[in-house]
Coordinates of N, CA and C in Angstrom, one line a residue:
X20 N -14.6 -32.2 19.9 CA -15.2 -31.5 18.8 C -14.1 -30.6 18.2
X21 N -13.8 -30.5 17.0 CA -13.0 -30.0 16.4 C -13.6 -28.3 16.4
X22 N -12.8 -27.8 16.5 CA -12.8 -25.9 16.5 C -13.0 -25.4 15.3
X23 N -13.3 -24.7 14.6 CA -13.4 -23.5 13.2 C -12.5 -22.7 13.3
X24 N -11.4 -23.0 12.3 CA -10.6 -22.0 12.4 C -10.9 -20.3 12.2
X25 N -10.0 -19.5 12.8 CA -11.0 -18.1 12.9 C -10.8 -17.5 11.4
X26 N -11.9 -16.9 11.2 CA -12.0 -16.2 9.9 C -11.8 -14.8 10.0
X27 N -10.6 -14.1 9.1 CA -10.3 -12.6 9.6 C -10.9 -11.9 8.2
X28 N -11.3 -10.6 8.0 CA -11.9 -10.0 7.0 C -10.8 -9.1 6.7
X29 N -10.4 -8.7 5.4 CA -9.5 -8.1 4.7 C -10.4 -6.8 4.3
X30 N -10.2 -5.9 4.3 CA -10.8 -5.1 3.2 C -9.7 -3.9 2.6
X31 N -9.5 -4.2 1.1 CA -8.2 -3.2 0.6 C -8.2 -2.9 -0.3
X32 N -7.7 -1.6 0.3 CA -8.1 -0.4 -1.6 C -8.0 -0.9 -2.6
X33 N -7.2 -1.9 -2.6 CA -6.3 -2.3 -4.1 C -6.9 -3.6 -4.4
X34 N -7.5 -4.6 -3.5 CA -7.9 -5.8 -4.0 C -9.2 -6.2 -3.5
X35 N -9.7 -5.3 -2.8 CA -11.3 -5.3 -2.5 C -11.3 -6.3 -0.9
X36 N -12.5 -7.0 -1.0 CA -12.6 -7.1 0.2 C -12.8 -8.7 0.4
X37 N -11.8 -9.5 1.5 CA -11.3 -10.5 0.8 C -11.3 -11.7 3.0
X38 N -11.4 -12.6 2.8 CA -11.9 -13.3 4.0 C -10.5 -14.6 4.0
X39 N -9.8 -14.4 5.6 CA -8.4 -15.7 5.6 C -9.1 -16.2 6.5
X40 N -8.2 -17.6 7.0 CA -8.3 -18.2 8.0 C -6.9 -18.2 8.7
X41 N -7.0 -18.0 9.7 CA -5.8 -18.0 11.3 C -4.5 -18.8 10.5
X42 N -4.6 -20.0 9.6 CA -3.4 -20.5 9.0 C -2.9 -19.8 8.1
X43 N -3.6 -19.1 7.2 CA -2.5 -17.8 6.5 C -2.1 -16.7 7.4
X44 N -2.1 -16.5 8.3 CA -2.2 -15.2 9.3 C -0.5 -15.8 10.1
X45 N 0.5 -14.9 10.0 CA 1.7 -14.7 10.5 C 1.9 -13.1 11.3
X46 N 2.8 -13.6 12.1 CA 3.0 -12.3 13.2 C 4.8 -12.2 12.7
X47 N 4.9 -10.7 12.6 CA 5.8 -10.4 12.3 C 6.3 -10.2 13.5
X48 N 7.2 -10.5 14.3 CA 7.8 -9.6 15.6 C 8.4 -8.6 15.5
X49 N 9.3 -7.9 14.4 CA 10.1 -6.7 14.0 C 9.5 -6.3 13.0
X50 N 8.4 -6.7 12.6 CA 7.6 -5.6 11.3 C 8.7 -5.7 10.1
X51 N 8.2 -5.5 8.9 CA 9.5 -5.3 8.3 C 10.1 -4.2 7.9
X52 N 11.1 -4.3 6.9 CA 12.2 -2.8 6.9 C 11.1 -1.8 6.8
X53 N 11.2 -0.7 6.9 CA 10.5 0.3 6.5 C 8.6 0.6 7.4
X54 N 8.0 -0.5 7.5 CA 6.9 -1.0 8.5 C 7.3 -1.6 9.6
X55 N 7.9 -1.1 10.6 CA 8.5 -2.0 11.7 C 6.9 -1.9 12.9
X56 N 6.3 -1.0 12.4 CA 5.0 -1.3 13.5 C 3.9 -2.0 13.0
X57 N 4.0 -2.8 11.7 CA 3.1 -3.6 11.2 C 3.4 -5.1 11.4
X58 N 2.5 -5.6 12.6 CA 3.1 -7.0 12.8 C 2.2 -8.0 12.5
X59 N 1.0 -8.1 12.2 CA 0.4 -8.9 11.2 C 0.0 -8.8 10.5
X60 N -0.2 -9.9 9.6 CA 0.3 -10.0 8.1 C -1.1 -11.4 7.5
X61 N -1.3 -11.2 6.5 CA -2.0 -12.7 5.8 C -1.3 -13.3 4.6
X62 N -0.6 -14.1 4.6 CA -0.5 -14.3 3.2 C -1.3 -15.3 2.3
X63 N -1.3 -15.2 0.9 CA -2.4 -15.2 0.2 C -1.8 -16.0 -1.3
X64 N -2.3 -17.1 -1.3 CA -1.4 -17.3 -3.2 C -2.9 -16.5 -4.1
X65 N -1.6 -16.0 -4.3 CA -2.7 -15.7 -6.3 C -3.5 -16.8 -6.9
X66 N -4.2 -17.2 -7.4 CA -4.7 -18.0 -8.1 C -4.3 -17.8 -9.9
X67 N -3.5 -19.3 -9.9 CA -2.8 -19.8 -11.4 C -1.7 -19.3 -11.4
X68 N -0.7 -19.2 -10.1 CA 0.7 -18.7 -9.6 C 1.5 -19.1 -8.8
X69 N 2.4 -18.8 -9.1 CA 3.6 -19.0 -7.9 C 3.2 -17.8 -6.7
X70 N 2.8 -16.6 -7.9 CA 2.8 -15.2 -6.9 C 1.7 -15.5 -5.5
X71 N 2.5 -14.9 -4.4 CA 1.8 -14.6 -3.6 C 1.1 -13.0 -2.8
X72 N 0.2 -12.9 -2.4 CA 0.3 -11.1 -1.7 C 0.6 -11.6 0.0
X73 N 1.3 -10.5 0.5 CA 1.2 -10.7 2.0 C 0.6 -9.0 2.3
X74 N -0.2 -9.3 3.2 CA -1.6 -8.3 3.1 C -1.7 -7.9 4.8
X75 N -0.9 -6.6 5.1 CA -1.0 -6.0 6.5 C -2.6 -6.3 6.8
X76 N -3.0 -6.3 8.6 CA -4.0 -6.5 8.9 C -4.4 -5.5 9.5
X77 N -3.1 -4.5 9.7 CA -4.1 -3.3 10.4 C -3.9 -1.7 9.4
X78 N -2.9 -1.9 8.4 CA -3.0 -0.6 7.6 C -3.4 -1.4 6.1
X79 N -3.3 -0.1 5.4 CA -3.6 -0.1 3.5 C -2.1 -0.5 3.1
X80 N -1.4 -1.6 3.6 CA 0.0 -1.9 3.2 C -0.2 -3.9 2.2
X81 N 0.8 -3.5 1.4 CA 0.7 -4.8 0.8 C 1.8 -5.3 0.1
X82 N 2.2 -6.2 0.2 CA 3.1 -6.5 -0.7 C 3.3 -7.7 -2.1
X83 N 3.6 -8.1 -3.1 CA 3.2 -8.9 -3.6 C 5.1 -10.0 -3.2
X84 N 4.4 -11.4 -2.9 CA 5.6 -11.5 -2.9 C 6.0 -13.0 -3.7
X85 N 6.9 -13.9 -3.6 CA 7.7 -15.2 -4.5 C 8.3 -16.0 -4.1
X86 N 7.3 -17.2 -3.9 CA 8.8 -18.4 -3.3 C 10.2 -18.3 -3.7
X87 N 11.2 -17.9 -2.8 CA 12.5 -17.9 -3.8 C 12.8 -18.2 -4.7
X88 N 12.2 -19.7 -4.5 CA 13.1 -20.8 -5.4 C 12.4 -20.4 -7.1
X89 N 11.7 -19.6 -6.8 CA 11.2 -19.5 -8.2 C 11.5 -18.4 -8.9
X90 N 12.3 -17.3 -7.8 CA 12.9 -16.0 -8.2 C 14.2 -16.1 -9.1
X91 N 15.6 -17.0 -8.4 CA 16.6 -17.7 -9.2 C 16.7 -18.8 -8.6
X92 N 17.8 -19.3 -10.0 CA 18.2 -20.4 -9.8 C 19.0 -20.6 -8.9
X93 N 19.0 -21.8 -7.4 CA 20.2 -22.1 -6.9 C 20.4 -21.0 -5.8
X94 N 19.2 -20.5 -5.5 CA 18.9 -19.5 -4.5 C 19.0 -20.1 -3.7
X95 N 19.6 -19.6 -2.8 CA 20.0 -20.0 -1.2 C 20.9 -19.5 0.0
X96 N 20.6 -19.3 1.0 CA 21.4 -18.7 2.3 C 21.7 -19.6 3.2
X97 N 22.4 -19.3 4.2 CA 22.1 -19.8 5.7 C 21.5 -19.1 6.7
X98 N 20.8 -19.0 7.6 CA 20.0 -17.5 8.2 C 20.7 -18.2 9.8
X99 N 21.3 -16.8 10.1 CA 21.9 -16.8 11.3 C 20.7 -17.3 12.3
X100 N 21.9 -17.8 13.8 CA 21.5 -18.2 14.9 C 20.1 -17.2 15.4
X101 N 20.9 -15.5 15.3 CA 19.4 -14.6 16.1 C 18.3 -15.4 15.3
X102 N 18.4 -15.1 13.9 CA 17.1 -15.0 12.8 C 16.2 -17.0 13.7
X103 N 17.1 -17.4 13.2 CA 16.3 -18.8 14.3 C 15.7 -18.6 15.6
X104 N 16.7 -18.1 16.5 CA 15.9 -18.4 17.6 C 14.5 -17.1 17.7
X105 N 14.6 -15.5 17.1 CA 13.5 -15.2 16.9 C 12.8 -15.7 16.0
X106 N 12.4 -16.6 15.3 CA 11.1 -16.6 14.3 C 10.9 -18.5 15.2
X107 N 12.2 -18.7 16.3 CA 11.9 -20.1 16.9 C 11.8 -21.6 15.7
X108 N 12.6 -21.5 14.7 CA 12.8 -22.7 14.1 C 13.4 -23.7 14.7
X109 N 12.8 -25.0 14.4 CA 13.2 -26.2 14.9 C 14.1 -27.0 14.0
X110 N 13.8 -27.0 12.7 CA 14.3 -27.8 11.5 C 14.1 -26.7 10.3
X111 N 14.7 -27.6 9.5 CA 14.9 -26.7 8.2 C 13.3 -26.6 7.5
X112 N 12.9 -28.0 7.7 CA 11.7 -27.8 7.0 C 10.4 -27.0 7.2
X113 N 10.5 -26.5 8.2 CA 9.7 -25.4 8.4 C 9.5 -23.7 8.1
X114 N 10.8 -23.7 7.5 CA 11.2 -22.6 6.6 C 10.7 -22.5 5.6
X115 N 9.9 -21.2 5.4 CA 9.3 -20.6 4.0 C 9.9 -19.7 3.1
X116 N 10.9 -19.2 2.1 CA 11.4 -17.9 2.5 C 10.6 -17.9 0.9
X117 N 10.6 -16.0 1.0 CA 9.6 -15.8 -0.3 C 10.6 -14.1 -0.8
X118 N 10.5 -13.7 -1.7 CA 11.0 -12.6 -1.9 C 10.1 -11.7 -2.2
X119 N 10.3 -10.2 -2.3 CA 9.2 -9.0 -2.8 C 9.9 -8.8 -3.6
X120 N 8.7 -8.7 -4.5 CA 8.3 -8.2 -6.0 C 7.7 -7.0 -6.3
X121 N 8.7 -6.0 -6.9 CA 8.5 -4.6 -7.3 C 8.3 -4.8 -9.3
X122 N 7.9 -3.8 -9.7 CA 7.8 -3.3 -11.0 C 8.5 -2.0 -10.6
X123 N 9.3 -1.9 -12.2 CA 10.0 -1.2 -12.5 C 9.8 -1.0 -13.9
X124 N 9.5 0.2 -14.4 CA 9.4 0.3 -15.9 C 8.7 -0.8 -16.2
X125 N 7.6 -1.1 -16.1 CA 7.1 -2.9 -16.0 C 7.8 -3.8 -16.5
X126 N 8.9 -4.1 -15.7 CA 9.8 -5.0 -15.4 C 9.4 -5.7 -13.8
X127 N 9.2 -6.8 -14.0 CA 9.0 -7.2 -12.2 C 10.6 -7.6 -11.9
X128 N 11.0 -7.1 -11.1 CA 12.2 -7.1 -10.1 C 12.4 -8.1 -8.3
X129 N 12.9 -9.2 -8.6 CA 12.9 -9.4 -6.7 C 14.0 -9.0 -6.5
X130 N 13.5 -8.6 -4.7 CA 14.9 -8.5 -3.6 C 15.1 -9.6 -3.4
X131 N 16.5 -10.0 -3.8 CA 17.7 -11.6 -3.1 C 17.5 -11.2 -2.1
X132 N 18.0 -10.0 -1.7 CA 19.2 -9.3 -0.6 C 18.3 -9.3 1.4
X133 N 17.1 -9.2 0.8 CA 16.1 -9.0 1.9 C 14.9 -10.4 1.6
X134 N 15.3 -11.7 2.3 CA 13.8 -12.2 1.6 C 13.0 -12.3 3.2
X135 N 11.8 -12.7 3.1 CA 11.1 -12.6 4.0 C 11.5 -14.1 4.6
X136 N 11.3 -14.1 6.2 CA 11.3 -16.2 6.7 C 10.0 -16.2 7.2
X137 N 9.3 -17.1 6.8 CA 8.0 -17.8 7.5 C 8.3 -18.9 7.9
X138 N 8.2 -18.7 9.3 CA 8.1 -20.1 9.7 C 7.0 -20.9 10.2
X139 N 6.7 -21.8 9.0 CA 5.7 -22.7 8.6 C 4.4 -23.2 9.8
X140 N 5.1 -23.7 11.1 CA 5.0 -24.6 12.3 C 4.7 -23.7 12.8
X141 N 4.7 -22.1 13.5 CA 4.4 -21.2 14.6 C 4.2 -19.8 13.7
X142 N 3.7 -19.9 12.4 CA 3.1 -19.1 11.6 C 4.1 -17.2 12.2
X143 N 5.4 -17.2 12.4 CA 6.1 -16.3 12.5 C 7.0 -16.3 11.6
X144 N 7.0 -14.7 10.8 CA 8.0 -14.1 9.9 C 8.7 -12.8 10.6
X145 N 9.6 -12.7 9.5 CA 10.8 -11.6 9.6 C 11.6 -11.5 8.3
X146 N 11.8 -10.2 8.1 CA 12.9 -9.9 7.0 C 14.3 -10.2 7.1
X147 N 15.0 -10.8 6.6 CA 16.2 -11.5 6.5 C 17.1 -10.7 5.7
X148 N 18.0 -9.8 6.2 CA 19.4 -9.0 5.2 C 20.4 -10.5 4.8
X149 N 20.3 -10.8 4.1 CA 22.0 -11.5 3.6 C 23.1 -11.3 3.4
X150 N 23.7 -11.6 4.5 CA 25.2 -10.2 4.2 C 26.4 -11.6 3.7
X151 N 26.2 -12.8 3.8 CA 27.2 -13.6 3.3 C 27.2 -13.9 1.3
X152 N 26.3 -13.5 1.1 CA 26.0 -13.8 -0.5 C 25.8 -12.4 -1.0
X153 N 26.4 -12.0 -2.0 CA 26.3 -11.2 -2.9 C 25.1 -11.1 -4.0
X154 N 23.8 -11.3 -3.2 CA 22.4 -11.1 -4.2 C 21.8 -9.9 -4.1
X155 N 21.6 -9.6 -5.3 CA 20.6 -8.1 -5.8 C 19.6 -7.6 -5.1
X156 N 19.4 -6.4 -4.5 CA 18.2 -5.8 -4.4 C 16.9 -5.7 -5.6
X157 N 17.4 -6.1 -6.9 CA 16.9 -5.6 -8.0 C 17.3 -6.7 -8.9
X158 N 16.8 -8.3 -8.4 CA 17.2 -8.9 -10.0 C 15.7 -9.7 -10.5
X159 N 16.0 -9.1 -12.1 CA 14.9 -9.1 -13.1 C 14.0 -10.5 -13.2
X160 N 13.1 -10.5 -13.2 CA 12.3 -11.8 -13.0 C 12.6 -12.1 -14.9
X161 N 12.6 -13.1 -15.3 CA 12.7 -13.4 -16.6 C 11.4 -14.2 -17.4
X162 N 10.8 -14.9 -16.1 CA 9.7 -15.8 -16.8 C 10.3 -17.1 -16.7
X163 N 11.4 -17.6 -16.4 CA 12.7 -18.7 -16.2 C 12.3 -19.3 -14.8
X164 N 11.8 -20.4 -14.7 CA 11.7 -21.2 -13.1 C 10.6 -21.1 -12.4
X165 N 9.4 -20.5 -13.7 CA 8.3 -20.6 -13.2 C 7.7 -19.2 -13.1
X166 N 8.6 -18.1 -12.3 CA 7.9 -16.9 -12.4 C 7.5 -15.8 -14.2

């Protein structure tokens, strides 16, 4: 007999009160920059978007975040050996990577420089510094590739 996946209940200042299932639900192991004690997470597509929110499970934290590929063009890294063997990737294809999305003078802005790795297969993420490529903390979303 097949199992029900678990249903977790959200409730958040900002977006009201909102119900996942254990497949959006990711464990951070190092929290990320700045939340290093917040290790799970939901992520959530917007409806009629690329955007997505990743939505702490135990504080009022949130973030809105962006499949890369839709932040720039031709976006791409290589993520070191540690970054693999912690989030335990097997293949490439299991790799999610998404970027956060700030406003600025309402300007929406992603971080290149920091994107988040989901790995797809064992629902584990982590924030990723890129130190081999020269991408922005701060580049301007345009409306260009979908966002």
């Amino acid at each position: 007999m097949k199992q029900q996946p678990l249903i977790r209940k959200i409730q958040s200042e900002f977006y009201g009160t909102f119900e996942v299932d254990e497949s959006h639900i990711y464990h951070f192991p190092k929290g990320i920059i700045g939340f290093e004690d917040e290790h799970e997470y939901a992520l959530i597509q917007v409806e009629g978007g690329p955007f997505h929110l990743l939505h702490s499970l135990g504080e009022q934290l949130s973030f809105v975040v962006l499949p890369g590929n839709y932040a720039a063009e031709e976006y791409g890294f290589r993520i070191s050996q540690n970054m693999i063997n912690l989030l335990e990737i097997k293949q490439p294809e299991d790799v999610m990577p998404f970027v956060i999305v700030n406003v600025i003078d309402d300007q929406l802005y992603a971080n290149l420089k920091a994107p988040l790795i989901f790995n797809k297969t064992n629902h584990k993420g982590a924030q990723y510094i890129i130190d081999e490529a020269d991408y922005p903390i701060r580049h301007p979303l345009t409306g260009k590739g979908g966002a």
